[in-house]
XYZ file of C-alpha atoms in Angstrom:
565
model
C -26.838 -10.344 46.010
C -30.344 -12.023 45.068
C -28.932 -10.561 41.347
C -25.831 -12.342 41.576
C -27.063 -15.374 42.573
C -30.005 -15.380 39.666
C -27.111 -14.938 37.542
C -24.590 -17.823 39.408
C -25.056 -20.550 37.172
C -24.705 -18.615 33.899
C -21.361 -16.928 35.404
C -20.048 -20.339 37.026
C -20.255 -21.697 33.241
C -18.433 -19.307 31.567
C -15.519 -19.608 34.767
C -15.899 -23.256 34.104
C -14.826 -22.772 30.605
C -11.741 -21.056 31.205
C -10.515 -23.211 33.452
C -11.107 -21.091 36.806
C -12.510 -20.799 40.214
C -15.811 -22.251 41.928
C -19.528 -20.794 42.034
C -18.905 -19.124 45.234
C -15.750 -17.508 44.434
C -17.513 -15.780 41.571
C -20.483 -15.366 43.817
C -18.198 -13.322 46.204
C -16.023 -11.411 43.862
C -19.104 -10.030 42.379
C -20.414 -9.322 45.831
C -17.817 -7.798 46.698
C -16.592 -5.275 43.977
C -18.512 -5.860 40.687
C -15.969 -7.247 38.095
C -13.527 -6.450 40.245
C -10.467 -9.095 39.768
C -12.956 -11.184 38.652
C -10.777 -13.786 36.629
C -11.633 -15.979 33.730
C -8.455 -18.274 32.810
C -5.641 -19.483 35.013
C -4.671 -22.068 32.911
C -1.938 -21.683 30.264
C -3.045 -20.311 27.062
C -4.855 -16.600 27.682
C -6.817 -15.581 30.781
C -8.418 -12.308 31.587
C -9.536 -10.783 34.413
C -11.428 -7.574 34.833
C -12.658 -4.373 36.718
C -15.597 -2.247 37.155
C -13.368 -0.202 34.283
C -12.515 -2.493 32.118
C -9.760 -5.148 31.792
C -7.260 -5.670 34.503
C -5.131 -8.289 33.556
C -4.116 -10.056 29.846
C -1.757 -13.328 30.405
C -0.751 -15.876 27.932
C 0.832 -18.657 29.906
C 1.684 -16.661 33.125
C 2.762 -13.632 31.254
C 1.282 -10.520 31.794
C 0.820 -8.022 28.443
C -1.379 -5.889 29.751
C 0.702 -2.951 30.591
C 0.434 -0.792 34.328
C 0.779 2.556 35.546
C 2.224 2.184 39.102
C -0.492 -0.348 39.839
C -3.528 0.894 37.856
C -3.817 -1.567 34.584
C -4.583 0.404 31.453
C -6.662 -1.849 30.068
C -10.225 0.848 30.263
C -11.775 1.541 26.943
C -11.817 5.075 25.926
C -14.050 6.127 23.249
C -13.609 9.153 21.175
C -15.744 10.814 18.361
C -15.767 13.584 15.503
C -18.810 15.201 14.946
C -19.804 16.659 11.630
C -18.817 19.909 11.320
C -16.862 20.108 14.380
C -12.597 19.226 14.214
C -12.526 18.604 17.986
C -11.971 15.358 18.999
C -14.158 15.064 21.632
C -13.279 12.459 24.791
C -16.514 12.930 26.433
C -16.759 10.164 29.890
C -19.101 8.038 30.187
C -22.780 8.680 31.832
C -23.103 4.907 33.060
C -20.997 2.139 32.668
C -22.229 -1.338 33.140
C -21.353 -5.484 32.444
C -24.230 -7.432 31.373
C -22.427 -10.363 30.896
C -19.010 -11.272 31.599
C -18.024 -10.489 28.664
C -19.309 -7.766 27.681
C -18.417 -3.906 28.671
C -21.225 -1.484 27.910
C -20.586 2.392 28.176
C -23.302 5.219 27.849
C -21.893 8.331 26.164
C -23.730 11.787 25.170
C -23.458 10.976 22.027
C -24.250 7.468 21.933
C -23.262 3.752 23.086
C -20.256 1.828 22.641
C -20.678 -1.654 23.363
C -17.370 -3.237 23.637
C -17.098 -7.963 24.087
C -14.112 -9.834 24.846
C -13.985 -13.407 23.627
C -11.089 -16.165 23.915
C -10.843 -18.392 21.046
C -7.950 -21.067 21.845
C -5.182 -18.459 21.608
C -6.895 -15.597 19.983
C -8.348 -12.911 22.239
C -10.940 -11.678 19.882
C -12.526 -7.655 21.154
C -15.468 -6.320 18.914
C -16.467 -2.666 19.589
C -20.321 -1.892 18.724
C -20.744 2.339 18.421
C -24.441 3.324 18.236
C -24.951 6.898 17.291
C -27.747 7.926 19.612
C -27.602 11.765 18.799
C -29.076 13.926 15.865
C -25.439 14.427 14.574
C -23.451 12.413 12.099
C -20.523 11.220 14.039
C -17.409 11.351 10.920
C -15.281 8.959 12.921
C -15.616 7.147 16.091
C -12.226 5.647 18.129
C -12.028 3.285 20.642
C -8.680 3.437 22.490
C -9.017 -0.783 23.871
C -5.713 -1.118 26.281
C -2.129 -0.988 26.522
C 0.177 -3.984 25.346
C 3.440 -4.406 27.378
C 5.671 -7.164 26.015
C 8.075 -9.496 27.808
C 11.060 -8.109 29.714
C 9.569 -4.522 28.376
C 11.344 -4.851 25.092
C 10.592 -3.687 21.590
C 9.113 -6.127 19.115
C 11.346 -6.790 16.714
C 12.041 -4.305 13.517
C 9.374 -1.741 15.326
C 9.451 2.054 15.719
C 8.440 3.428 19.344
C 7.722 6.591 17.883
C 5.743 5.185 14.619
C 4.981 1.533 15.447
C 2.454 -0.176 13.370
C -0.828 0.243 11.850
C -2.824 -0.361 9.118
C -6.072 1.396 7.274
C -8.029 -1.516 6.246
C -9.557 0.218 3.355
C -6.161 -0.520 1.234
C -4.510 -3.753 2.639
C -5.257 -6.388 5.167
C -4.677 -5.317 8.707
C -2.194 -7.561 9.832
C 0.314 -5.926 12.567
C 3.064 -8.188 14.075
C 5.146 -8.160 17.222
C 8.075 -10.543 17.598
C 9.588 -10.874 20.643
C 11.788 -13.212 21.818
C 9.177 -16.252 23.065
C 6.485 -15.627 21.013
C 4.862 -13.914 18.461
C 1.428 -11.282 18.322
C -0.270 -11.317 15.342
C -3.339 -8.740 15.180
C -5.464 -8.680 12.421
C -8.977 -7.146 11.169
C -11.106 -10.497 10.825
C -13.951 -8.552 9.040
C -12.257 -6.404 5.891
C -16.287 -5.524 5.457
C -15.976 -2.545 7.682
C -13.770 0.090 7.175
C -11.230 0.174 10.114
C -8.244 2.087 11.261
C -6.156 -0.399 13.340
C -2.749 0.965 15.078
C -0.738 0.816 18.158
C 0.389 4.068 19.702
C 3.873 5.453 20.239
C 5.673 3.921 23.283
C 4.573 5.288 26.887
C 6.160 3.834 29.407
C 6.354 0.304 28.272
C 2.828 -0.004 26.639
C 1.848 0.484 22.632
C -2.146 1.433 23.196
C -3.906 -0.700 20.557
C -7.268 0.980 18.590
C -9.536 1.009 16.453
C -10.878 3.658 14.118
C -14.100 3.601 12.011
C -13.284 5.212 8.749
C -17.061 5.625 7.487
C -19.233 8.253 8.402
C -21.813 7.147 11.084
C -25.614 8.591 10.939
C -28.022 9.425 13.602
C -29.177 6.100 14.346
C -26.999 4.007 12.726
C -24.102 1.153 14.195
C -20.198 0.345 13.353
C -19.001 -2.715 14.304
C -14.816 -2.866 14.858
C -13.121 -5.921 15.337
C -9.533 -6.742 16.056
C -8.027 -10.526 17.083
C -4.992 -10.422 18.757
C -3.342 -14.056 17.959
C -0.761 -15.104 20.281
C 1.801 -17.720 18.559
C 5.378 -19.090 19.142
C 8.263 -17.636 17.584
C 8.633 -19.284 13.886
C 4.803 -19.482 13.460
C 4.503 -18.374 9.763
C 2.283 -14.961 9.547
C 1.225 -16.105 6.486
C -0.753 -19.612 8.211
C -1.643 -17.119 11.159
C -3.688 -14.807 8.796
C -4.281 -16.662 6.011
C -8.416 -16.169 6.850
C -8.231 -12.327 6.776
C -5.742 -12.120 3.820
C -8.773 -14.849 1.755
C -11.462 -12.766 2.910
C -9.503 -9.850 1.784
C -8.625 -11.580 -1.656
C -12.774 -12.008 -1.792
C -13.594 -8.693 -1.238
C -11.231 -7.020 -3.854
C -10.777 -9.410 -6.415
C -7.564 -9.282 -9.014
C -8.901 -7.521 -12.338
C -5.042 -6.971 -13.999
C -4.707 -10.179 -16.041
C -1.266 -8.480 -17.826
C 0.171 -12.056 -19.144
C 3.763 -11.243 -20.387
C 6.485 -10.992 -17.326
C 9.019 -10.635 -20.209
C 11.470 -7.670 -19.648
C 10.453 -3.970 -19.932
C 13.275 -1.735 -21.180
C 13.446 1.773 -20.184
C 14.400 5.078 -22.461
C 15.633 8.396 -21.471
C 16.386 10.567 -24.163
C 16.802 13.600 -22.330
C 18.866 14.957 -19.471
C 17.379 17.527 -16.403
C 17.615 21.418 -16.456
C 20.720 21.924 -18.152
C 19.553 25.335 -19.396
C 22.061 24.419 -22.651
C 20.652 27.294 -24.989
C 20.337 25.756 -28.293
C 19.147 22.265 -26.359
C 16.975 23.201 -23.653
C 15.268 19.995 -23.307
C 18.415 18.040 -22.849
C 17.968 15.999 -26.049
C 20.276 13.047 -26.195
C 22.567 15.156 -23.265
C 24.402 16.429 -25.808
C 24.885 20.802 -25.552
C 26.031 20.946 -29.262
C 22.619 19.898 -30.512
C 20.274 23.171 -31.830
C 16.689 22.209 -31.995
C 15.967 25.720 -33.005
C 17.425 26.385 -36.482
C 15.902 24.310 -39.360
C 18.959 22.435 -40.902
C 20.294 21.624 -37.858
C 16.869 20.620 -35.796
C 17.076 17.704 -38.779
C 20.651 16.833 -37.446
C 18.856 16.141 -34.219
C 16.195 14.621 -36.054
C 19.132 11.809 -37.506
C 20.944 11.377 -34.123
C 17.278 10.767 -32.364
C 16.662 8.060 -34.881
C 20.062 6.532 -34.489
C 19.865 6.736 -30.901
C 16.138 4.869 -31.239
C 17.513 2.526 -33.884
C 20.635 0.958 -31.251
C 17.561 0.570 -28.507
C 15.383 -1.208 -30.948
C 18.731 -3.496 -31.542
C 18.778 -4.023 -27.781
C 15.403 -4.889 -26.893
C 15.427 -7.467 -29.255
C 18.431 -8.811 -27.967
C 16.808 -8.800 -24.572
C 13.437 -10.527 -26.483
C 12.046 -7.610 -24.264
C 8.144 -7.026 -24.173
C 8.349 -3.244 -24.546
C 9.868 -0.189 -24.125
C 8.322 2.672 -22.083
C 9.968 5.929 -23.112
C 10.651 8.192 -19.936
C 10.643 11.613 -21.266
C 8.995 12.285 -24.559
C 8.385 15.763 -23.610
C 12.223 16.725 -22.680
C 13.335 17.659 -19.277
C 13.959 21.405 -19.531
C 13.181 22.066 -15.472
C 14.245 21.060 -12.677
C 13.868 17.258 -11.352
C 10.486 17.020 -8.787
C 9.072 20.359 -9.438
C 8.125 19.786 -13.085
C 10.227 16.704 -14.458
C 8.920 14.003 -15.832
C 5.840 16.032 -17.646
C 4.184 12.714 -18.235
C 1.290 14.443 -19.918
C 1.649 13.568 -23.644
C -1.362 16.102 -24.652
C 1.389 19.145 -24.399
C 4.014 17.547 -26.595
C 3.178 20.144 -28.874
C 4.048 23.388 -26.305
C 6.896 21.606 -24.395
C 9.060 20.324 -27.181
C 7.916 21.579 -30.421
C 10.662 19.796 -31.884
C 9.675 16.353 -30.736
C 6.393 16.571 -32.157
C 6.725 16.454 -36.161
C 8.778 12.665 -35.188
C 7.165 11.225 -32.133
C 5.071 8.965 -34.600
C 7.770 7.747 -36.243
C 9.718 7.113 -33.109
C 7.025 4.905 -32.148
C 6.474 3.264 -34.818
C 9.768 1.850 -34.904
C 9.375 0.007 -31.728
C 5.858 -1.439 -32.829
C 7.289 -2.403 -36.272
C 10.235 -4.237 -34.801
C 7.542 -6.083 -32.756
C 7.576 -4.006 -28.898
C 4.874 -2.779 -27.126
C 5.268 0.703 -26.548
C 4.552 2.920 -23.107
C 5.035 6.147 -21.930
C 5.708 8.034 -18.348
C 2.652 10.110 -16.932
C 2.643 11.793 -14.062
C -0.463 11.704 -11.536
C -0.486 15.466 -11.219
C -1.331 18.418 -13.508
C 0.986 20.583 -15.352
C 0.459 24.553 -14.320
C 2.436 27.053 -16.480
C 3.943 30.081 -15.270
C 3.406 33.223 -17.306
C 7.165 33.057 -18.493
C 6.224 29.656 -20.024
C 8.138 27.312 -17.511
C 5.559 24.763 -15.111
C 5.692 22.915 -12.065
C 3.136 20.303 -11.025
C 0.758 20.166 -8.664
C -1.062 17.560 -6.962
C -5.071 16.707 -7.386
C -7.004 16.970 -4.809
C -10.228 16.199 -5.861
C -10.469 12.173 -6.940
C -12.363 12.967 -9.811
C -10.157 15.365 -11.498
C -7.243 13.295 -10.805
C -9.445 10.131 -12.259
C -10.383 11.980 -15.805
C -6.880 13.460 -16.579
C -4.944 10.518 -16.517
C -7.923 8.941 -18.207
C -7.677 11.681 -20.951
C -3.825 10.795 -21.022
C -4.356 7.151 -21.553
C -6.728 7.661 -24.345
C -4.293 10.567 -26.075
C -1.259 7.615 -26.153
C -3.639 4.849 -27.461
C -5.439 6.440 -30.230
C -2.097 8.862 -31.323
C 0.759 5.401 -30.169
C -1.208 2.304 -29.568
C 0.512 2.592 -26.123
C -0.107 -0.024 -23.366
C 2.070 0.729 -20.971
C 1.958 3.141 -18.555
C 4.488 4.080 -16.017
C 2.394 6.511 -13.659
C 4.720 9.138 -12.019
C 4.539 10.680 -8.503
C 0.760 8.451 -7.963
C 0.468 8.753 -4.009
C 0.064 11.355 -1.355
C -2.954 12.882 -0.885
C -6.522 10.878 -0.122
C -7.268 12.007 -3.931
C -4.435 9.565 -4.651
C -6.848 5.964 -4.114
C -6.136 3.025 -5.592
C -9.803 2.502 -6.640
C -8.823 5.647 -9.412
C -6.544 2.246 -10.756
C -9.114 0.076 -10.563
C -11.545 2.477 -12.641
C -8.432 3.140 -15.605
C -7.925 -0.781 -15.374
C -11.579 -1.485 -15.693
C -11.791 1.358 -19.018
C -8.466 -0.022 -19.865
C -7.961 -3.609 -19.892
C -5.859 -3.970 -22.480
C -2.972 -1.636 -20.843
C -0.653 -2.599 -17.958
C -0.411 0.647 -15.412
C 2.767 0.683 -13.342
C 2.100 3.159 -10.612
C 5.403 4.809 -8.536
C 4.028 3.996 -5.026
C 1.277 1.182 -4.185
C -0.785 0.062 -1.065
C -1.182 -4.159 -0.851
C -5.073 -3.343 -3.007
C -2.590 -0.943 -5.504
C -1.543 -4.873 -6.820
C -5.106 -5.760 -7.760
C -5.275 -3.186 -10.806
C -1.527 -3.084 -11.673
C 1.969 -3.749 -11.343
C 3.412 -1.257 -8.526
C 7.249 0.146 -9.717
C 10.013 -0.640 -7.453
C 13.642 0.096 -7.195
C 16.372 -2.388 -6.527
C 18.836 0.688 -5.840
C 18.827 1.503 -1.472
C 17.495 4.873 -1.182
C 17.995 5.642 2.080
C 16.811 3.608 4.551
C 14.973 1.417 2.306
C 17.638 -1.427 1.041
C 15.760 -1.603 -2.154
C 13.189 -4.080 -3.365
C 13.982 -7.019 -5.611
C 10.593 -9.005 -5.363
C 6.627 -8.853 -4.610
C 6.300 -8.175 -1.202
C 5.401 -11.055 0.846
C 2.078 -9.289 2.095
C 1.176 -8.547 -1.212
C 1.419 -12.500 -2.301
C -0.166 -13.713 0.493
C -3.320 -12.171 -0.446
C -2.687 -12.180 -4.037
C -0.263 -15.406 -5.770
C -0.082 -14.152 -8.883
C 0.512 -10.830 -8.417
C 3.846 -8.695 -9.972
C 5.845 -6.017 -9.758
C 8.205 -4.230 -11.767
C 11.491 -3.751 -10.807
C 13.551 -1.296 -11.782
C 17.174 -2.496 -11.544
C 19.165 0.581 -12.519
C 22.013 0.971 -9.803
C 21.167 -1.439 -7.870
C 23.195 -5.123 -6.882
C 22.467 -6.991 -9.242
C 25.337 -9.540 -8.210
C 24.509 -9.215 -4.317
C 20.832 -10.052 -5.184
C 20.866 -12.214 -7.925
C 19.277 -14.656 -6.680
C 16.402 -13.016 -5.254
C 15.990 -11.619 -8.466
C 15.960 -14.976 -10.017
C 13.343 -16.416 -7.748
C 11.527 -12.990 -8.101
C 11.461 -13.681 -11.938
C 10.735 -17.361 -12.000
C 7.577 -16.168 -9.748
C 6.561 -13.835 -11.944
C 8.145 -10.269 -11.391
C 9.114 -8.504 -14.326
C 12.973 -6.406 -14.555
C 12.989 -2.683 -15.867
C 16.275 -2.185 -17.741
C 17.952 0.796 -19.346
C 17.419 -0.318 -23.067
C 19.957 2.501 -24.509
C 23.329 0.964 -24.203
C 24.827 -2.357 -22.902
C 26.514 -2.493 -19.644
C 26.531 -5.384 -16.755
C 23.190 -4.566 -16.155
C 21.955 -5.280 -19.222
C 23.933 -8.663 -18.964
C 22.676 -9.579 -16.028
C 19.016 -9.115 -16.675
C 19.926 -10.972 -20.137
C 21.122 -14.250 -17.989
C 18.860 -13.801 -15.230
C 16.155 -13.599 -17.430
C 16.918 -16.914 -19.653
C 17.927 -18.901 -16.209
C 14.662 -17.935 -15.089
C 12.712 -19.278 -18.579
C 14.483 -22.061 -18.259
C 13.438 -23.273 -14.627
C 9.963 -22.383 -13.764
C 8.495 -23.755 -16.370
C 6.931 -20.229 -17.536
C 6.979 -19.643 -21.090
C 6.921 -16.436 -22.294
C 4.233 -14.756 -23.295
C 4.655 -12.551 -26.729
C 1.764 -10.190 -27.471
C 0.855 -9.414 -31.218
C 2.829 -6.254 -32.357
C 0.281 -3.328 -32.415
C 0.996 -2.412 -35.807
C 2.617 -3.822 -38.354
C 5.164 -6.761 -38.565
C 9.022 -6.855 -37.208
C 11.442 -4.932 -40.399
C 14.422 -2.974 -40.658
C 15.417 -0.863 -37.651
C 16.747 1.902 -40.121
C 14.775 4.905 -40.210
């Protein structure tokens, strides 16, 4: 008791603060059972109270969020760790648990300390978990497991999954997870994008999503991680934008936007090939025509004439469009089967995969460059691996570095043989090999090329312009601008947007705004149809309002002449 007392005036201070109970009510709670329901707000706004275990109660005016089982709160913090060389997660318990402030929950584990604080910042309850490595191990990955949520009524936030709800590796985006429910709005957030953090709530059990917090850097003998998470209660229309707009800056200052890709003019598309139509004469697919014979001499030059035709009415059309570029799709043919081997993307084997493309792929390209275009090409973000009968199927990289150098390779092959700057990067996700810094080391070789990689994380946008599709797939309605978490962190980023199949008159004007902002529209530049219209209109509407002026680069060779061949 003598303890307590010493202590009184220190405790009575912090009770003061919150809005609570007298000296010798905290005096006797203490007394009586530790931290037991010692409590630290009544007032509206949060309060907390806690136990010899942890936290026992989370309100924000009156309501409770921390969620029960029967009447034990789950609010204890578990730890968990990996250690080097061993794949057991191990939940060891604690030797000795102690408080030595109010605040502040220390735990003594074989393996270490975990020191975890609670603070209240007006309506931010702000939790910072300190993991000291005491052992002679390298722990890989330390957890802490901080409490189970339970919102109003027992209801699911709004547009979440119980089974998958969300999370967020703050490595590749800012963590920013939000529940809305029907009074309010949680916003939690990583306020320090400095340490490498796994945030995510758990699948539903009972009525409770268990919030934690990973540490995604290994941790030496010796050596301390510091997690954070702020959990920022708002009402209903609060914009997440205003709620987070610190972490999504600090974000923004950590990784930087390299891509400085000026022209948001449209990007025209070319297939010239159709997938695995085993014709025998036209294995490839060439111009999906089964009559064509790329095999015997006279008539490979018949195929030779209707290529360059087919080129010449796309050159037509781009300019038409006053298009930036073209990217062609599938130099190398599309002879198997669509995911296991098609698109090639690896211009190094035109040669072996369509012998018959090689002797005019430099002419091909040169047309678009003469008639003023940039000029891209497809690659695809895994490596081609032939079969002894001669057919391939690709498989992923898993080694960063491998991954890194071959599309490197394939960059420089387009540029020195094309002058290509524009690369559509095929199947680029998956495994850990698959890291957007790989984009930031192409972009930082490469600045003068824009990559446009098939899948992106938020950092993805600050070394390129992610792909998207306006067509549904699924349960994915499509995309027809920039996500909103990708702007808030950074303005000026852009996408390209693919807007084959898709509604373009259900979404036209999302697709204006997108374009006025900046997002540039993928079209199929072989023939003329309503969706070559549209993007036309939608593309001159968009000129003609923002203020933007388009950007035209320098041809890379050459000056604008005759589209004949």
């Amino acid at each position: 008791m003598n303890f307590i007392l010493q202590r009184l005036p220190e405790l009575s201070r912090r009770v003061r603060y919150r809005g609570c109970v007298s000296s010798l009510a905290v005096a006797g709670a203490l007394y009586l059972g530790l931290h037991a329901n010692l409590v630290f707000a009544e007032e509206p706004g949060i309060a907390l109270r806690f136990s010899e275990r942890g936290l026992a109660s989370l309100t924000y005016h009156g309501q409770e969020f921390l969620d029960s089982a029967g009447k034990e709160p789950r609010g204890e913090p578990v730890m968990s760790v990996w250690l080097e060389g061993d794949p057991k997660q191990h939940y060891d318990g604690p030797k000795e648990s102690r408080w030595p402030d109010p605040n502040t929950f220390v735990r003594l584990y074989p393996w270490g300390l975990a020191t975890v604080h609670y603070g209240v910042a007006g309506d931010n309850l702000n939790v910072t978990v300190e993991v000291h490595n005491t052992s002679a191990q390298q722990v890989r990955k330390a957890q802490c497991d901080l409490f189970y949520l339970r919102f109003p009524d027992g209801l699911t936030p709004d547009r979440w999954d119980n089974t998958d709800p969300p999370k967020n590796d703050g490595r590749l985006a800012p963590t920013v997870l939000t529940a809305s429910y029907r009074q309010g709005k949680l916003v939690t957030v990583d306020p320090d994008p400095g340490v490498a953090t796994y945030t995510r709530f758990g699948s539903r059990q009972g009525a409770g999503y268990q919030l934690s917090l990973a540490s995604l850097a290994p941790l030496a003998p010796g050596q301390t991680v510091r997690l954070s998470t702020s959990c920022r209660f708002r009402p209903p229309d609060a914009p997440v934008e205003q709620v987070a707009a610190d972490v999504y800056h600090r974000f923004r200052d950590q990784h930087p936007r390299s891509s400085q890709w000026a022209d948001r003019r449209p990007i025209g598309s070319l297939m010239l090939a159709r997938v695995n139509t085993k014709w025998a004469t036209n294995p490839r697919g060439w111009l999906n025509d089964p009559s064509l014979d790329v095999f015997t001499p006279n008539r490979r030059a018949v195929f030779w004439e209707r290529l360059f035709a087919f080129v010449n009415a796309t050159v037509t059309n781009l300019r038409m469009m006053d298009a930036q570029g073209v990217i062609v799709w599938d130099l190398e043919g599309e002879q198997f089967p669509q995911g296991e081997a098609t698109y090639a993307g690896d211009p190094r084997l035109l040669p072996k995969l369509a012998p018959e493309m090689e002797p005019v792929a430099d002419a091909l390209f040169e047309k678009f460059k003469r008639a003023g275009l940039r000029v891209g090409v497809c690659l695809r973000a895994d490596a081609v691996t032939f079969r002894p009968n001669g057919s391939f199927y690709q498989k992923v990289f898993m080694d960063r570095q491998l991954l890194l150098q071959s599309l490197d390779d394939r960059i420089a092959y387009a540029k020195a043989r094309w002058g290509c700057t524009i690369y559509y990067i095929d199947s680029f996700g998956g495994p850990p090999a698959y890291d957007p810094d790989v984009l930031r080391q192409l972009a930082e070789k490469h600045p003068d090329v824009l990559l446009v990689p098939e899948f992106e994380q938020t950092l993805t946008y600050a070394y390129a312009a992610p792909y998207k599709e306006l067509r549904p797939m699924g349960r994915n309605p499509g995309t027809g601008s920039t996500p909103s978490r990708v702007t808030a962190v950074y303005p000026d980023a852009f996408s390209v947007i693919n807007v084959a199949d898709g509604d373009l008159p259900g979404r036209r004007a999302e697709l204006l705004q997108a374009v006025r902002r900046g997002d540039v529209l993928l079209f199929r530049a072989w023939y003329r149809n309503q969706e070559f219209a549209m993007v036309r209109t939608i593309t001159q509407e968009a000129r003609a309002t923002s203020g933007r002026e388009p950007v035209h680069g320098r041809p890379v060779s050459g000056n604008p002449g005759p589209v004949g061949r």
